[in-house]
Coordinates of C-alpha atoms in Angstrom, one line a residue:
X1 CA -104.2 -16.5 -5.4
X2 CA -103.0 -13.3 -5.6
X3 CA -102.9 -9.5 -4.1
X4 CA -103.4 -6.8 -5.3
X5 CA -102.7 -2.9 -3.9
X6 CA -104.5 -0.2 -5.2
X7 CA -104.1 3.8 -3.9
X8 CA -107.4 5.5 -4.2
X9 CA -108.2 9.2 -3.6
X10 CA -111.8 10.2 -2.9
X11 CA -113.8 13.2 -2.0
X12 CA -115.3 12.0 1.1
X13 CA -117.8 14.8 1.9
X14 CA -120.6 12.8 0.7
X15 CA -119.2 9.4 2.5
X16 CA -119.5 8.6 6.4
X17 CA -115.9 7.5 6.4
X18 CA -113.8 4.9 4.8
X19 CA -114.7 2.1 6.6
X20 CA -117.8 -0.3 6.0
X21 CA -120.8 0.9 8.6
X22 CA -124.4 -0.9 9.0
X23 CA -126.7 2.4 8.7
X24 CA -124.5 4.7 6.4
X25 CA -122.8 4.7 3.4
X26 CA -118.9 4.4 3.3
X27 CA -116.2 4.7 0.7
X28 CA -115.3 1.5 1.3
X29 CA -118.7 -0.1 0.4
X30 CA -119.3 1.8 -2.4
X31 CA -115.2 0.6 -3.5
X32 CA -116.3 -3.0 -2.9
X33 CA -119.1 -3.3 -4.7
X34 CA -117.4 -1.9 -7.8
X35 CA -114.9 -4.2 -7.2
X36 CA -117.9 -7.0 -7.2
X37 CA -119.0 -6.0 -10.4
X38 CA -115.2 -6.4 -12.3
X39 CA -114.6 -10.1 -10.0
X40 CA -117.3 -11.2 -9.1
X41 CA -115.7 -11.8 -5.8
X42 CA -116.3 -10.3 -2.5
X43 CA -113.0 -10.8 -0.8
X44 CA -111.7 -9.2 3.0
X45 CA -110.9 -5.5 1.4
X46 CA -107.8 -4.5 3.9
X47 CA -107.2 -0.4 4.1
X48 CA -104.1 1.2 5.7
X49 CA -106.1 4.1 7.6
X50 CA -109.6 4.5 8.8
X51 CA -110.6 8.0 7.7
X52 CA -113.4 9.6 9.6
X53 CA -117.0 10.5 8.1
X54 CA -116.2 14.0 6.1
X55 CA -112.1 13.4 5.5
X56 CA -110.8 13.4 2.0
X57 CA -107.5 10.8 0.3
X58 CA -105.2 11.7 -2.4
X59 CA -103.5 8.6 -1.1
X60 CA -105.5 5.4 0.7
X61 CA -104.5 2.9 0.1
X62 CA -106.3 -0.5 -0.4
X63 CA -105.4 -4.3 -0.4
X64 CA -107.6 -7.4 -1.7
X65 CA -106.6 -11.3 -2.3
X66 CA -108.0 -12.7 -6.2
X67 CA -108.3 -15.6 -8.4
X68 CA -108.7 -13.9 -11.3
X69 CA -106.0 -13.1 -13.7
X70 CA -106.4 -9.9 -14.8
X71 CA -103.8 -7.9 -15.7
X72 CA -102.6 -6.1 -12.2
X73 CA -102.7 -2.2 -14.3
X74 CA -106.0 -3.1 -15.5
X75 CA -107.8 -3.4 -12.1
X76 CA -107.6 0.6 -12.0
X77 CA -109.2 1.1 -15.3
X78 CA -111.8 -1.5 -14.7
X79 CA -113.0 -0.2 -11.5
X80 CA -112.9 3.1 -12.2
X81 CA -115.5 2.4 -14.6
X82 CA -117.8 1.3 -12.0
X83 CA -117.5 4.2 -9.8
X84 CA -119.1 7.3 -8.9
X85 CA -117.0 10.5 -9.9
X86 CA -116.3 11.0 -6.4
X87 CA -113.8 8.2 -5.6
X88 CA -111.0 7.3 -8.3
X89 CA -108.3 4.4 -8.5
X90 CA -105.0 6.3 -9.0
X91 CA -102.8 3.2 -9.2
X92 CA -103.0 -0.7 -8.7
X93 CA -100.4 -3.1 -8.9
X94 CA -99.5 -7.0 -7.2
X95 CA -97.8 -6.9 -4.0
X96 CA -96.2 -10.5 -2.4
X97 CA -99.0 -12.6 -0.9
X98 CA -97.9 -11.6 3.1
X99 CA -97.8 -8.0 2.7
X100 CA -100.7 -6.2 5.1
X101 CA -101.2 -2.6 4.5
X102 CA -101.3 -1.9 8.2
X103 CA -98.5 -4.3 9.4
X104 CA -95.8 -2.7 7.2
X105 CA -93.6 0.1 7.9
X106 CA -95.2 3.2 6.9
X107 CA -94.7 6.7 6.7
X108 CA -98.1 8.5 6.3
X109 CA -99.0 12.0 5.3
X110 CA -101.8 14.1 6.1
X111 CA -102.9 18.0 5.4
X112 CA -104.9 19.7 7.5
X113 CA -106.7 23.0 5.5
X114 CA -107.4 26.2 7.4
X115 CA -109.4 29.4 5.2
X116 CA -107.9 32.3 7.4
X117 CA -110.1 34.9 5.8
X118 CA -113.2 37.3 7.0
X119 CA -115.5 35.4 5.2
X120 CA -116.2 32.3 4.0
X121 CA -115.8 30.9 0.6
X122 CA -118.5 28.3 -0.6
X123 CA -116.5 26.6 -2.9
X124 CA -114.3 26.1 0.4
X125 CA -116.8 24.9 2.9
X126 CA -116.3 21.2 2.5
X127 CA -112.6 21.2 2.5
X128 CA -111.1 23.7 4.4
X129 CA -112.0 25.1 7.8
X130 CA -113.1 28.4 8.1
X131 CA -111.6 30.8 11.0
X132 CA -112.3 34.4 10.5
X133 CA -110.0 36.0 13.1
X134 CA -106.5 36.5 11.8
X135 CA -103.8 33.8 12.7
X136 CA -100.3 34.1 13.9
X137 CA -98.6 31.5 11.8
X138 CA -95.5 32.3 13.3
X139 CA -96.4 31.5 17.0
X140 CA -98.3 27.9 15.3
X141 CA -94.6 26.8 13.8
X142 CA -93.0 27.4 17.0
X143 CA -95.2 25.3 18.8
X144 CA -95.2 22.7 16.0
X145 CA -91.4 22.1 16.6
X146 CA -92.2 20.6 20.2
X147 CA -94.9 17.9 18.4
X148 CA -92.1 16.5 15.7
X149 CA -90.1 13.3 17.2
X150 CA -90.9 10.8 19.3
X151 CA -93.3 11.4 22.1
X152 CA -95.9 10.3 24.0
X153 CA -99.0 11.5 22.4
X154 CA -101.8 10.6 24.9
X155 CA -102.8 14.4 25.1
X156 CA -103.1 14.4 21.5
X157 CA -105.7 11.5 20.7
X158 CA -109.4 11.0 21.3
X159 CA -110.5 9.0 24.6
X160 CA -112.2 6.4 22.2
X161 CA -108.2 5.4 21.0
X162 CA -107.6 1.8 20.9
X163 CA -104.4 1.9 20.6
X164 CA -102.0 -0.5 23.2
X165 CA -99.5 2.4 23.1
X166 CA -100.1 5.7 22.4
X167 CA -96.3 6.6 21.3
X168 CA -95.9 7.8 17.9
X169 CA -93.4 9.8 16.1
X170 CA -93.6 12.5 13.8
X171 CA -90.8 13.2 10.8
X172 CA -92.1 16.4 10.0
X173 CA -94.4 19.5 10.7
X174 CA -95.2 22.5 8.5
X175 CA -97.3 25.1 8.4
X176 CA -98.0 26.6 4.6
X177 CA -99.3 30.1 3.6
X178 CA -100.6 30.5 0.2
X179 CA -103.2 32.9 -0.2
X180 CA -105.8 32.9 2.6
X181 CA -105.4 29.1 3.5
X182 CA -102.9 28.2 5.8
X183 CA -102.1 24.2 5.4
X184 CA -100.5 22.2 8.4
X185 CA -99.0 19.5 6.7
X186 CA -97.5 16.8 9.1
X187 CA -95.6 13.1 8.3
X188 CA -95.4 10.2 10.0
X189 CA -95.2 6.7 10.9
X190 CA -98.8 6.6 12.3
X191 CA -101.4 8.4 13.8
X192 CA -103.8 7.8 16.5
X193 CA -107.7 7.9 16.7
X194 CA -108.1 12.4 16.0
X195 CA -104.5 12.8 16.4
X196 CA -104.2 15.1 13.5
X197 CA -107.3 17.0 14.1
X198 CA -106.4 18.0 17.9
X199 CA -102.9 18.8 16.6
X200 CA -104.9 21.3 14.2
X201 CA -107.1 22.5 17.1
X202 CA -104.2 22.5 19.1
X203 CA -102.4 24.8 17.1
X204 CA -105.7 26.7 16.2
X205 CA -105.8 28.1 19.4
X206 CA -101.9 29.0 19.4
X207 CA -102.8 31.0 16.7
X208 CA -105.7 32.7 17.6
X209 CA -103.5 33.5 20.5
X210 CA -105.6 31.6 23.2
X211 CA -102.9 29.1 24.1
X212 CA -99.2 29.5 24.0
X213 CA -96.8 27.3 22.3
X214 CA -95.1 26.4 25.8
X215 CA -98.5 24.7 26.8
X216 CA -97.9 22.2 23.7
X217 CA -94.8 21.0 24.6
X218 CA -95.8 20.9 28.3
X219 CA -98.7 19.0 26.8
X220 CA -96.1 16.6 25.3
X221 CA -93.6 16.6 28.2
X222 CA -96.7 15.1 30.5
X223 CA -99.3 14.1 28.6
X224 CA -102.8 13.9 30.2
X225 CA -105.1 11.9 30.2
X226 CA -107.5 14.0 28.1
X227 CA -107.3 16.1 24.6
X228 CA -104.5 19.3 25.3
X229 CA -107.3 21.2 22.9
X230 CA -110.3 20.6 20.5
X231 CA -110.9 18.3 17.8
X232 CA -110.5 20.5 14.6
X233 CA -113.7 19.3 11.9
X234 CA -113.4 16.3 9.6
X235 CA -113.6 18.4 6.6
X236 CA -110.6 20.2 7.0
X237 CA -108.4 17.0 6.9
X238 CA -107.0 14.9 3.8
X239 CA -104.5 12.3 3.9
X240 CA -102.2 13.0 1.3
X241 CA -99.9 9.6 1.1
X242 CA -99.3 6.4 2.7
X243 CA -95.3 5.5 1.5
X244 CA -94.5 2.1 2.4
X245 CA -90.8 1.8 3.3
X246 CA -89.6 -1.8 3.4
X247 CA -92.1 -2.6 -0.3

């Protein structure tokens, strides 16, 4: 027996999700039954994160016990193959028979898109979320400093959370300008059920100048027991990269 790691990105606009659903089709399915027609096996597929219906990956990563004695390298080339254009093996290579992509220390990486322009741009629609009104960076990266450490992020996750503790911590926050998109890019060692998303709504309304950055970390000082802002769309969101620390 073996196991095998493979980091997969995929456009996800035309997927509900990453995980395997009963009435909709999922990136995950469509991964597993490509991975069928190279093995002929159907083994437990294990992912590191659960992205929602609409979110894109440079950087999921995927984990899957075999018999067969393929070359580790070759599983990317192989599958790939058998793939829509839409979702592509990046990398996959053996990994010691106990290692669990979710039971590992991580440090994970996500990007949240923002088109800050007066209109909309079609080639932009799936990936980036569209906010006409002009926004004041500046005010977004002062309340992004209270959000990076460890905290308490109850206000900052969705009421369906699972999650036995809702204490995470973040390594890094930044806000990018390039152009008309404004990127929040933000690292580390987990996130919770929307996390990133209400941190982008959060921070959406700090810059349209409808909440203040003191109400973020007043948000994080006492957190509440419901979201300290809206859920930002799914289509604005990619995670970049999961970097496994002790592999």
């Amino acid at each position: 027996m073996r196991n095998l790691l493979l980091t997969l990105c995929y456009d996800g606009a035309q997927y509900h999700g990453w995980q395997i659903q009963n009435n909709a089709v999922s990136v995950q399915q469509v991964f597993q039954e490509a991975l069928f027609k190279v093995t002929s096996e159907k083994p437990e597929i294990k992912g590191c994160s659960r992205t929602d219906s609409g979110v894109h990956a440079l950087g999921q990563v995927a984990v899957f016990d075999t018999d067969k004695n393929i070359p580790d390298w070759k599983y990317a080339l192989a599958i790939n193959q058998r793939l829509p254009k839409d979702i592509v093996v990046q990398k996959s290579e053996e990994v010691p028979l106990d290692f669990h992509p979710r039971y590992t220390d991580v440090e994970k990486t996500y990007e949240y898109r923002i088109l800050n322009r007066r209109t909309q741009l079609p080639k932009e629609r799936l990936y980036s979320y569209f906010v006409p009104k002009k926004l004041n960076v500046d005010k977004m990266r002062e309340a992004g400093v209270y959000l990076v450490g460890e905290h308490d992020f109850k206000s900052f996750c969705s009421q369906k959370t699972k999650a036995l503790s809702t204490v995470r911590t973040i390594y890094s926050l930044e806000l990018i300008e390039e152009g008309d998109i404004v990127t929040l890019r933000v690292s580390g060692n987990g996130f919770l059920y929307n996390m990133v998303r209400i941190i982008a709504g959060v921070l959406i309304k700090v810059g349209l100048e409808q909440k203040e950055p003191e109400e973020v970390r007043e948000a994080v000082e006492h957190p509440m027991g419901k979201a300290a802002g809206p859920t930002a769309p799914a289509h604005g969101l990619t995670l970049v990269e999961i970097k496994y620390l002790s592999n």
